[in-house]
Amino acid sequence: VPLQLLRDLGACLVDVHGQHEHQSLLRADTQRQYLDDFGSLGKPATAVASCYARWHELHAENQRLAGEHQSFADRLELLHYQLQELDDVAPADGEYAALLQSFKRLAALEDFRGGCNTALDTLRDSADGGIDRMLSATVVVLQQLHDNELQPIVELLESARIQTDEAAAQLRDLAEQRLPDPERMAIAEARLEVLQGLARKHRVAPDELHAAHQDLRAQCAAAEALHERAASLDGELRK
């Protein structure tokens, strides 16, 4: 155990008497105890000791916060700045993934529409008359032969022509429905760039921005609470 602890314990167990003096009377705490006992000041003395202990605790905390004041103020200012950046953008949970998927879908619309139109050209409007006309012409030739054994083939060709017409109609409908939207694409692209830039600045993945925003808000609230605590210490110390 520490030597000071042994010294304090020994003072309670052993009293040393010299030739001309009682050694314990030389200790300030003993003198204070006798004085309090003589004046019946036990309760007030205990209250004063409690107040002093509390003051000492608050004073130590105040000194610590005062020593950290500048770095603390700089940290709080930085947190406010970073939080304001994220508040302005307000990244939603799962927004980046959904936005990226939407952008890719919008970007693919032009290729989709072009592919549908190319297929339609092949079916209906190619230089050789298209598949539909070729099938119709083939059916006419076979029917002119007046051979019953050709009838199953004619039916197959007729079925193929009908299905070709249906496929062409569906392709045309899809191409008309999925029109490119340059304005929506530009808005989505601009938003993606904002999220990506902010993610780089905060050193997180774009899809982690929402969680980073919530964490920064919690840090800022804790720092503000500490700042308020530092401001209230002076008032408590004066009580």
PDB file of C-alpha atoms in Angstrom:
ATOM      1  CA  VAL A   1       0.000   0.000   0.000  1.00  0.00           C
ATOM      2  CA  PRO A   2       1.178   3.606  -0.414  1.00  0.00           C
ATOM      3  CA  LEU A   3       3.226   5.044   2.444  1.00  0.00           C
ATOM      4  CA  GLN A   4       0.786   7.929   2.891  1.00  0.00           C
ATOM      5  CA  LEU A   5      -2.059   5.481   3.506  1.00  0.00           C
ATOM      6  CA  LEU A   6      -0.015   3.711   6.200  1.00  0.00           C
ATOM      7  CA  ARG A   7       0.817   7.083   7.770  1.00  0.00           C
ATOM      8  CA  ASP A   8      -2.857   8.092   7.872  1.00  0.00           C
ATOM      9  CA  LEU A   9      -3.903   4.724   9.280  1.00  0.00           C
ATOM     10  CA  GLY A  10      -1.144   4.747  11.890  1.00  0.00           C
ATOM     11  CA  ALA A  11      -2.288   8.150  13.124  1.00  0.00           C
ATOM     12  CA  CYS A  12      -5.601   6.561  14.064  1.00  0.00           C
ATOM     13  CA  LEU A  13      -3.980   3.623  15.880  1.00  0.00           C
ATOM     14  CA  VAL A  14      -0.899   5.040  17.620  1.00  0.00           C
ATOM     15  CA  ASP A  15      -0.302   8.341  19.401  1.00  0.00           C
ATOM     16  CA  VAL A  16       3.240   9.479  20.162  1.00  0.00           C
ATOM     17  CA  HIS A  17       3.972  11.406  23.373  1.00  0.00           C
ATOM     18  CA  GLY A  18       7.078  13.504  23.731  1.00  0.00           C
ATOM     19  CA  GLN A  19       8.680  15.069  26.807  1.00  0.00           C
ATOM     20  CA  HIS A  20       6.969  18.419  26.420  1.00  0.00           C
ATOM     21  CA  GLU A  21       4.111  17.912  23.929  1.00  0.00           C
ATOM     22  CA  HIS A  22       1.360  15.648  22.711  1.00  0.00           C
ATOM     23  CA  GLN A  23       2.313  14.941  19.082  1.00  0.00           C
ATOM     24  CA  SER A  24      -1.258  14.587  17.742  1.00  0.00           C
ATOM     25  CA  LEU A  25      -2.031  18.152  18.868  1.00  0.00           C
ATOM     26  CA  LEU A  26       0.403  19.417  16.260  1.00  0.00           C
ATOM     27  CA  ARG A  27      -1.788  18.102  13.427  1.00  0.00           C
ATOM     28  CA  ALA A  28      -4.117  20.622  11.833  1.00  0.00           C
ATOM     29  CA  ASP A  29      -6.929  18.128  11.362  1.00  0.00           C
ATOM     30  CA  THR A  30      -6.830  17.225  15.089  1.00  0.00           C
ATOM     31  CA  GLN A  31      -6.901  20.883  16.080  1.00  0.00           C
ATOM     32  CA  ARG A  32      -9.828  21.475  13.727  1.00  0.00           C
ATOM     33  CA  GLN A  33     -11.682  18.461  15.139  1.00  0.00           C
ATOM     34  CA  TYR A  34     -11.236  19.666  18.757  1.00  0.00           C
ATOM     35  CA  LEU A  35     -12.371  23.150  17.772  1.00  0.00           C
ATOM     36  CA  ASP A  36     -15.488  21.833  16.043  1.00  0.00           C
ATOM     37  CA  ASP A  37     -16.290  19.580  18.979  1.00  0.00           C
ATOM     38  CA  PHE A  38     -15.853  22.476  21.457  1.00  0.00           C
ATOM     39  CA  GLY A  39     -18.238  24.670  19.484  1.00  0.00           C
ATOM     40  CA  SER A  40     -20.730  21.870  18.695  1.00  0.00           C
ATOM     41  CA  LEU A  41     -20.101  22.515  14.997  1.00  0.00           C
ATOM     42  CA  GLY A  42     -20.110  18.910  13.812  1.00  0.00           C
ATOM     43  CA  LYS A  43     -23.106  19.215  11.444  1.00  0.00           C
ATOM     44  CA  PRO A  44     -22.120  22.614   9.980  1.00  0.00           C
ATOM     45  CA  ALA A  45     -18.554  21.366   9.537  1.00  0.00           C
ATOM     46  CA  THR A  46     -19.810  18.293   7.702  1.00  0.00           C
ATOM     47  CA  ALA A  47     -21.963  20.500   5.457  1.00  0.00           C
ATOM     48  CA  VAL A  48     -18.988  22.761   4.721  1.00  0.00           C
ATOM     49  CA  ALA A  49     -16.812  19.745   3.918  1.00  0.00           C
ATOM     50  CA  SER A  50     -19.483  18.421   1.555  1.00  0.00           C
ATOM     51  CA  CYS A  51     -19.788  21.813  -0.156  1.00  0.00           C
ATOM     52  CA  TYR A  52     -16.026  22.066  -0.470  1.00  0.00           C
ATOM     53  CA  ALA A  53     -15.770  18.580  -1.983  1.00  0.00           C
ATOM     54  CA  ARG A  54     -18.454  19.508  -4.508  1.00  0.00           C
ATOM     55  CA  TRP A  55     -16.734  22.815  -5.274  1.00  0.00           C
ATOM     56  CA  HIS A  56     -13.426  21.024  -5.734  1.00  0.00           C
ATOM     57  CA  GLU A  57     -15.047  18.568  -8.137  1.00  0.00           C
ATOM     58  CA  LEU A  58     -16.675  21.352 -10.175  1.00  0.00           C
ATOM     59  CA  HIS A  59     -13.485  23.406 -10.133  1.00  0.00           C
ATOM     60  CA  ALA A  60     -11.455  20.473 -11.488  1.00  0.00           C
ATOM     61  CA  GLU A  61     -14.022  19.884 -14.229  1.00  0.00           C
ATOM     62  CA  ASN A  62     -14.030  23.594 -15.073  1.00  0.00           C
ATOM     63  CA  GLN A  63     -10.249  23.650 -15.296  1.00  0.00           C
ATOM     64  CA  ARG A  64     -10.276  20.643 -17.594  1.00  0.00           C
ATOM     65  CA  LEU A  65     -12.872  22.185 -19.908  1.00  0.00           C
ATOM     66  CA  ALA A  66     -11.047  25.522 -19.868  1.00  0.00           C
ATOM     67  CA  GLY A  67      -7.859  23.788 -20.985  1.00  0.00           C
ATOM     68  CA  GLU A  68      -9.704  22.154 -23.853  1.00  0.00           C
ATOM     69  CA  HIS A  69     -11.716  25.262 -24.762  1.00  0.00           C
ATOM     70  CA  GLN A  70     -10.059  26.175 -28.053  1.00  0.00           C
ATOM     71  CA  SER A  71      -9.843  22.665 -29.455  1.00  0.00           C
ATOM     72  CA  PHE A  72     -13.401  22.056 -28.228  1.00  0.00           C
ATOM     73  CA  ALA A  73     -14.670  25.238 -29.939  1.00  0.00           C
ATOM     74  CA  ASP A  74     -12.907  24.294 -33.182  1.00  0.00           C
ATOM     75  CA  ARG A  75     -14.360  20.774 -33.035  1.00  0.00           C
ATOM     76  CA  LEU A  76     -17.883  22.085 -32.463  1.00  0.00           C
ATOM     77  CA  GLU A  77     -17.544  24.549 -35.350  1.00  0.00           C
ATOM     78  CA  LEU A  78     -16.368  21.752 -37.672  1.00  0.00           C
ATOM     79  CA  LEU A  79     -19.239  19.488 -36.585  1.00  0.00           C
ATOM     80  CA  HIS A  80     -21.760  22.250 -37.274  1.00  0.00           C
ATOM     81  CA  TYR A  81     -20.269  22.861 -40.724  1.00  0.00           C
ATOM     82  CA  GLN A  82     -20.263  19.165 -41.659  1.00  0.00           C
ATOM     83  CA  LEU A  83     -23.784  18.678 -40.324  1.00  0.00           C
ATOM     84  CA  GLN A  84     -25.071  21.665 -42.289  1.00  0.00           C
ATOM     85  CA  GLU A  85     -23.575  20.178 -45.469  1.00  0.00           C
ATOM     86  CA  LEU A  86     -25.399  16.909 -44.915  1.00  0.00           C
ATOM     87  CA  ASP A  87     -28.601  18.680 -43.848  1.00  0.00           C
ATOM     88  CA  ASP A  88     -28.596  20.622 -47.123  1.00  0.00           C
ATOM     89  CA  VAL A  89     -28.289  17.424 -49.159  1.00  0.00           C
ATOM     90  CA  ALA A  90     -30.421  15.276 -46.784  1.00  0.00           C
ATOM     91  CA  PRO A  91     -29.419  11.839 -48.141  1.00  0.00           C
ATOM     92  CA  ALA A  92     -32.239   9.353 -47.584  1.00  0.00           C
ATOM     93  CA  ASP A  93     -31.730   5.769 -46.495  1.00  0.00           C
ATOM     94  CA  GLY A  94     -31.230   3.619 -49.618  1.00  0.00           C
ATOM     95  CA  GLU A  95     -31.487   6.646 -51.912  1.00  0.00           C
ATOM     96  CA  TYR A  96     -28.183   6.170 -53.717  1.00  0.00           C
ATOM     97  CA  ALA A  97     -28.833   2.570 -54.768  1.00  0.00           C
ATOM     98  CA  ALA A  98     -32.364   3.384 -55.964  1.00  0.00           C
ATOM     99  CA  LEU A  99     -31.179   6.492 -57.809  1.00  0.00           C
ATOM    100  CA  LEU A 100     -28.336   4.623 -59.500  1.00  0.00           C
ATOM    101  CA  GLN A 101     -30.713   1.894 -60.661  1.00  0.00           C
ATOM    102  CA  SER A 102     -33.151   4.494 -61.993  1.00  0.00           C
ATOM    103  CA  PHE A 103     -30.357   6.321 -63.835  1.00  0.00           C
ATOM    104  CA  LYS A 104     -29.158   3.116 -65.485  1.00  0.00           C
ATOM    105  CA  ARG A 105     -32.711   2.305 -66.535  1.00  0.00           C
ATOM    106  CA  LEU A 106     -33.181   5.782 -68.025  1.00  0.00           C
ATOM    107  CA  ALA A 107     -29.826   5.584 -69.793  1.00  0.00           C
ATOM    108  CA  ALA A 108     -30.787   2.234 -71.312  1.00  0.00           C
ATOM    109  CA  LEU A 109     -34.082   3.534 -72.747  1.00  0.00           C
ATOM    110  CA  GLU A 110     -32.439   4.935 -75.892  1.00  0.00           C
ATOM    111  CA  ASP A 111     -30.710   1.638 -76.622  1.00  0.00           C
ATOM    112  CA  PHE A 112     -33.922  -0.272 -75.865  1.00  0.00           C
ATOM    113  CA  ARG A 113     -35.976   1.905 -78.173  1.00  0.00           C
ATOM    114  CA  GLY A 114     -33.350   1.674 -80.924  1.00  0.00           C
ATOM    115  CA  GLY A 115     -33.264  -2.122 -80.663  1.00  0.00           C
ATOM    116  CA  CYS A 116     -37.070  -2.370 -80.883  1.00  0.00           C
ATOM    117  CA  ASN A 117     -37.138  -0.160 -83.969  1.00  0.00           C
ATOM    118  CA  THR A 118     -34.386  -2.207 -85.620  1.00  0.00           C
ATOM    119  CA  ALA A 119     -36.372  -5.384 -85.007  1.00  0.00           C
ATOM    120  CA  LEU A 120     -39.492  -3.734 -86.442  1.00  0.00           C
ATOM    121  CA  ASP A 121     -37.574  -2.707 -89.551  1.00  0.00           C
ATOM    122  CA  THR A 122     -36.475  -6.303 -90.011  1.00  0.00           C
ATOM    123  CA  LEU A 123     -40.019  -7.617 -89.620  1.00  0.00           C
ATOM    124  CA  ARG A 124     -41.929  -5.082 -91.667  1.00  0.00           C
ATOM    125  CA  ASP A 125     -39.905  -2.488 -93.517  1.00  0.00           C
ATOM    126  CA  SER A 126     -36.654  -4.028 -94.768  1.00  0.00           C
ATOM    127  CA  ALA A 127     -35.526  -3.583 -98.384  1.00  0.00           C
ATOM    128  CA  ASP A 128     -36.602  -7.102 -99.377  1.00  0.00           C
ATOM    129  CA  GLY A 129     -40.154  -6.516 -98.211  1.00  0.00           C
ATOM    130  CA  GLY A 130     -39.898  -7.715 -94.611  1.00  0.00           C
ATOM    131  CA  ILE A 131     -40.618 -11.094 -93.081  1.00  0.00           C
ATOM    132  CA  ASP A 132     -44.377 -10.545 -93.114  1.00  0.00           C
ATOM    133  CA  ARG A 133     -44.494  -9.943 -96.876  1.00  0.00           C
ATOM    134  CA  MET A 134     -42.136 -12.812 -97.554  1.00  0.00           C
ATOM    135  CA  LEU A 135     -44.361 -15.205 -95.593  1.00  0.00           C
ATOM    136  CA  SER A 136     -47.496 -13.954 -97.356  1.00  0.00           C
ATOM    137  CA  ALA A 137     -45.849 -14.345-100.765  1.00  0.00           C
ATOM    138  CA  THR A 138     -44.707 -17.858 -99.903  1.00  0.00           C
ATOM    139  CA  VAL A 139     -48.234 -18.833 -98.853  1.00  0.00           C
ATOM    140  CA  VAL A 140     -49.660 -17.548-102.142  1.00  0.00           C
ATOM    141  CA  VAL A 141     -47.136 -19.539-104.176  1.00  0.00           C
ATOM    142  CA  LEU A 142     -47.869 -22.752-102.296  1.00  0.00           C
ATOM    143  CA  GLN A 143     -51.641 -22.295-102.526  1.00  0.00           C
ATOM    144  CA  GLN A 144     -51.382 -21.895-106.294  1.00  0.00           C
ATOM    145  CA  LEU A 145     -49.899 -25.395-106.511  1.00  0.00           C
ATOM    146  CA  HIS A 146     -53.237 -26.902-105.333  1.00  0.00           C
ATOM    147  CA  ASP A 147     -51.570 -29.794-103.526  1.00  0.00           C
ATOM    148  CA  ASN A 148     -53.242 -31.029-100.348  1.00  0.00           C
ATOM    149  CA  GLU A 149     -49.968 -32.238 -98.914  1.00  0.00           C
ATOM    150  CA  LEU A 150     -48.799 -28.618 -98.834  1.00  0.00           C
ATOM    151  CA  GLN A 151     -51.730 -27.530 -96.665  1.00  0.00           C
ATOM    152  CA  PRO A 152     -50.006 -28.230 -93.274  1.00  0.00           C
ATOM    153  CA  ILE A 153     -47.038 -26.154 -94.439  1.00  0.00           C
ATOM    154  CA  VAL A 154     -49.337 -23.329 -95.535  1.00  0.00           C
ATOM    155  CA  GLU A 155     -51.010 -23.375 -92.107  1.00  0.00           C
ATOM    156  CA  LEU A 156     -47.650 -23.226 -90.369  1.00  0.00           C
ATOM    157  CA  LEU A 157     -46.619 -20.246 -92.506  1.00  0.00           C
ATOM    158  CA  GLU A 158     -49.943 -18.519 -91.855  1.00  0.00           C
ATOM    159  CA  SER A 159     -49.487 -19.076 -88.094  1.00  0.00           C
ATOM    160  CA  ALA A 160     -45.948 -17.731 -88.307  1.00  0.00           C
ATOM    161  CA  ARG A 161     -47.207 -14.633 -90.147  1.00  0.00           C
ATOM    162  CA  ILE A 162     -49.890 -14.005 -87.497  1.00  0.00           C
ATOM    163  CA  GLN A 163     -47.365 -14.397 -84.678  1.00  0.00           C
ATOM    164  CA  THR A 164     -44.974 -12.118 -86.545  1.00  0.00           C
ATOM    165  CA  ASP A 165     -47.668  -9.456 -86.768  1.00  0.00           C
ATOM    166  CA  GLU A 166     -48.383  -9.822 -83.027  1.00  0.00           C
ATOM    167  CA  ALA A 167     -44.685  -9.595 -82.171  1.00  0.00           C
ATOM    168  CA  ALA A 168     -44.354  -6.462 -84.301  1.00  0.00           C
ATOM    169  CA  ALA A 169     -47.354  -4.868 -82.580  1.00  0.00           C
ATOM    170  CA  GLN A 170     -45.958  -5.559 -79.112  1.00  0.00           C
ATOM    171  CA  LEU A 171     -42.542  -4.225 -80.107  1.00  0.00           C
ATOM    172  CA  ARG A 172     -44.140  -1.049 -81.443  1.00  0.00           C
ATOM    173  CA  ASP A 173     -46.142  -0.562 -78.210  1.00  0.00           C
ATOM    174  CA  LEU A 174     -43.085  -1.034 -75.999  1.00  0.00           C
ATOM    175  CA  ALA A 175     -41.011   1.363 -78.099  1.00  0.00           C
ATOM    176  CA  GLU A 176     -43.745   3.998 -77.801  1.00  0.00           C
ATOM    177  CA  GLN A 177     -44.181   3.496 -74.053  1.00  0.00           C
ATOM    178  CA  ARG A 178     -40.504   3.691 -73.061  1.00  0.00           C
ATOM    179  CA  LEU A 179     -39.616   7.109 -74.355  1.00  0.00           C
ATOM    180  CA  PRO A 180     -36.272   8.612 -73.280  1.00  0.00           C
ATOM    181  CA  ASP A 181     -36.571  11.411 -70.698  1.00  0.00           C
ATOM    182  CA  PRO A 182     -33.473  13.669 -70.913  1.00  0.00           C
ATOM    183  CA  GLU A 183     -34.707  15.957 -68.138  1.00  0.00           C
ATOM    184  CA  ARG A 184     -35.180  13.126 -65.626  1.00  0.00           C
ATOM    185  CA  MET A 185     -31.815  11.715 -66.648  1.00  0.00           C
ATOM    186  CA  ALA A 186     -30.098  15.056 -66.050  1.00  0.00           C
ATOM    187  CA  ILE A 187     -31.741  15.437 -62.622  1.00  0.00           C
ATOM    188  CA  ALA A 188     -30.746  11.903 -61.585  1.00  0.00           C
ATOM    189  CA  GLU A 189     -27.179  12.368 -62.829  1.00  0.00           C
ATOM    190  CA  ALA A 190     -26.792  15.683 -60.979  1.00  0.00           C
ATOM    191  CA  ARG A 191     -28.074  14.146 -57.745  1.00  0.00           C
ATOM    192  CA  LEU A 192     -25.718  11.183 -58.104  1.00  0.00           C
ATOM    193  CA  GLU A 193     -22.772  13.552 -58.548  1.00  0.00           C
ATOM    194  CA  VAL A 194     -23.755  15.481 -55.393  1.00  0.00           C
ATOM    195  CA  LEU A 195     -23.998  12.283 -53.327  1.00  0.00           C
ATOM    196  CA  GLN A 196     -20.724  10.910 -54.698  1.00  0.00           C
ATOM    197  CA  GLY A 197     -18.880  14.176 -54.031  1.00  0.00           C
ATOM    198  CA  LEU A 198     -20.200  14.408 -50.470  1.00  0.00           C
ATOM    199  CA  ALA A 199     -19.318  10.753 -49.838  1.00  0.00           C
ATOM    200  CA  ARG A 200     -15.723  11.367 -50.953  1.00  0.00           C
ATOM    201  CA  LYS A 201     -15.523  14.405 -48.681  1.00  0.00           C
ATOM    202  CA  HIS A 202     -16.727  12.456 -45.652  1.00  0.00           C
ATOM    203  CA  ARG A 203     -14.716   9.362 -46.617  1.00  0.00           C
ATOM    204  CA  VAL A 204     -17.647   6.967 -46.737  1.00  0.00           C
ATOM    205  CA  ALA A 205     -19.351   4.968 -49.479  1.00  0.00           C
ATOM    206  CA  PRO A 206     -22.261   6.836 -51.139  1.00  0.00           C
ATOM    207  CA  ASP A 207     -24.807   4.362 -49.782  1.00  0.00           C
ATOM    208  CA  GLU A 208     -23.441   4.984 -46.251  1.00  0.00           C
ATOM    209  CA  LEU A 209     -24.176   8.728 -46.300  1.00  0.00           C
ATOM    210  CA  HIS A 210     -27.497   8.424 -44.484  1.00  0.00           C
ATOM    211  CA  ALA A 211     -25.903   6.525 -41.566  1.00  0.00           C
ATOM    212  CA  ALA A 212     -22.989   9.003 -41.480  1.00  0.00           C
ATOM    213  CA  HIS A 213     -25.502  11.862 -41.343  1.00  0.00           C
ATOM    214  CA  GLN A 214     -27.284  10.358 -38.335  1.00  0.00           C
ATOM    215  CA  ASP A 215     -23.975   9.651 -36.560  1.00  0.00           C
ATOM    216  CA  LEU A 216     -22.773  13.221 -37.132  1.00  0.00           C
ATOM    217  CA  ARG A 217     -26.049  14.589 -35.787  1.00  0.00           C
ATOM    218  CA  ALA A 218     -25.562  12.536 -32.608  1.00  0.00           C
ATOM    219  CA  GLN A 219     -21.962  13.769 -32.249  1.00  0.00           C
ATOM    220  CA  CYS A 220     -23.082  17.352 -32.661  1.00  0.00           C
ATOM    221  CA  ALA A 221     -25.804  16.972 -30.027  1.00  0.00           C
ATOM    222  CA  ALA A 222     -23.298  15.479 -27.568  1.00  0.00           C
ATOM    223  CA  ALA A 223     -20.800  18.290 -28.237  1.00  0.00           C
ATOM    224  CA  GLU A 224     -23.481  20.932 -27.731  1.00  0.00           C
ATOM    225  CA  ALA A 225     -24.496  19.318 -24.444  1.00  0.00           C
ATOM    226  CA  LEU A 226     -20.868  19.458 -23.303  1.00  0.00           C
ATOM    227  CA  HIS A 227     -20.675  23.107 -24.362  1.00  0.00           C
ATOM    228  CA  GLU A 228     -23.782  23.900 -22.317  1.00  0.00           C
ATOM    229  CA  ARG A 229     -22.267  22.062 -19.370  1.00  0.00           C
ATOM    230  CA  ALA A 230     -19.127  24.196 -19.581  1.00  0.00           C
ATOM    231  CA  ALA A 231     -21.246  27.354 -19.695  1.00  0.00           C
ATOM    232  CA  SER A 232     -23.231  26.322 -16.597  1.00  0.00           C
ATOM    233  CA  LEU A 233     -20.168  25.496 -14.471  1.00  0.00           C
ATOM    234  CA  ASP A 234     -19.431  29.131 -13.598  1.00  0.00           C
ATOM    235  CA  GLY A 235     -22.901  29.552 -12.181  1.00  0.00           C
ATOM    236  CA  GLU A 236     -22.595  26.404 -10.091  1.00  0.00           C
ATOM    237  CA  LEU A 237     -19.191  27.428  -8.783  1.00  0.00           C
ATOM    238  CA  ARG A 238     -20.593  30.770  -7.548  1.00  0.00           C
ATOM    239  CA  LYS A 239     -23.389  29.145  -5.540  1.00  0.00           C
TER     240      LYS A 239
END
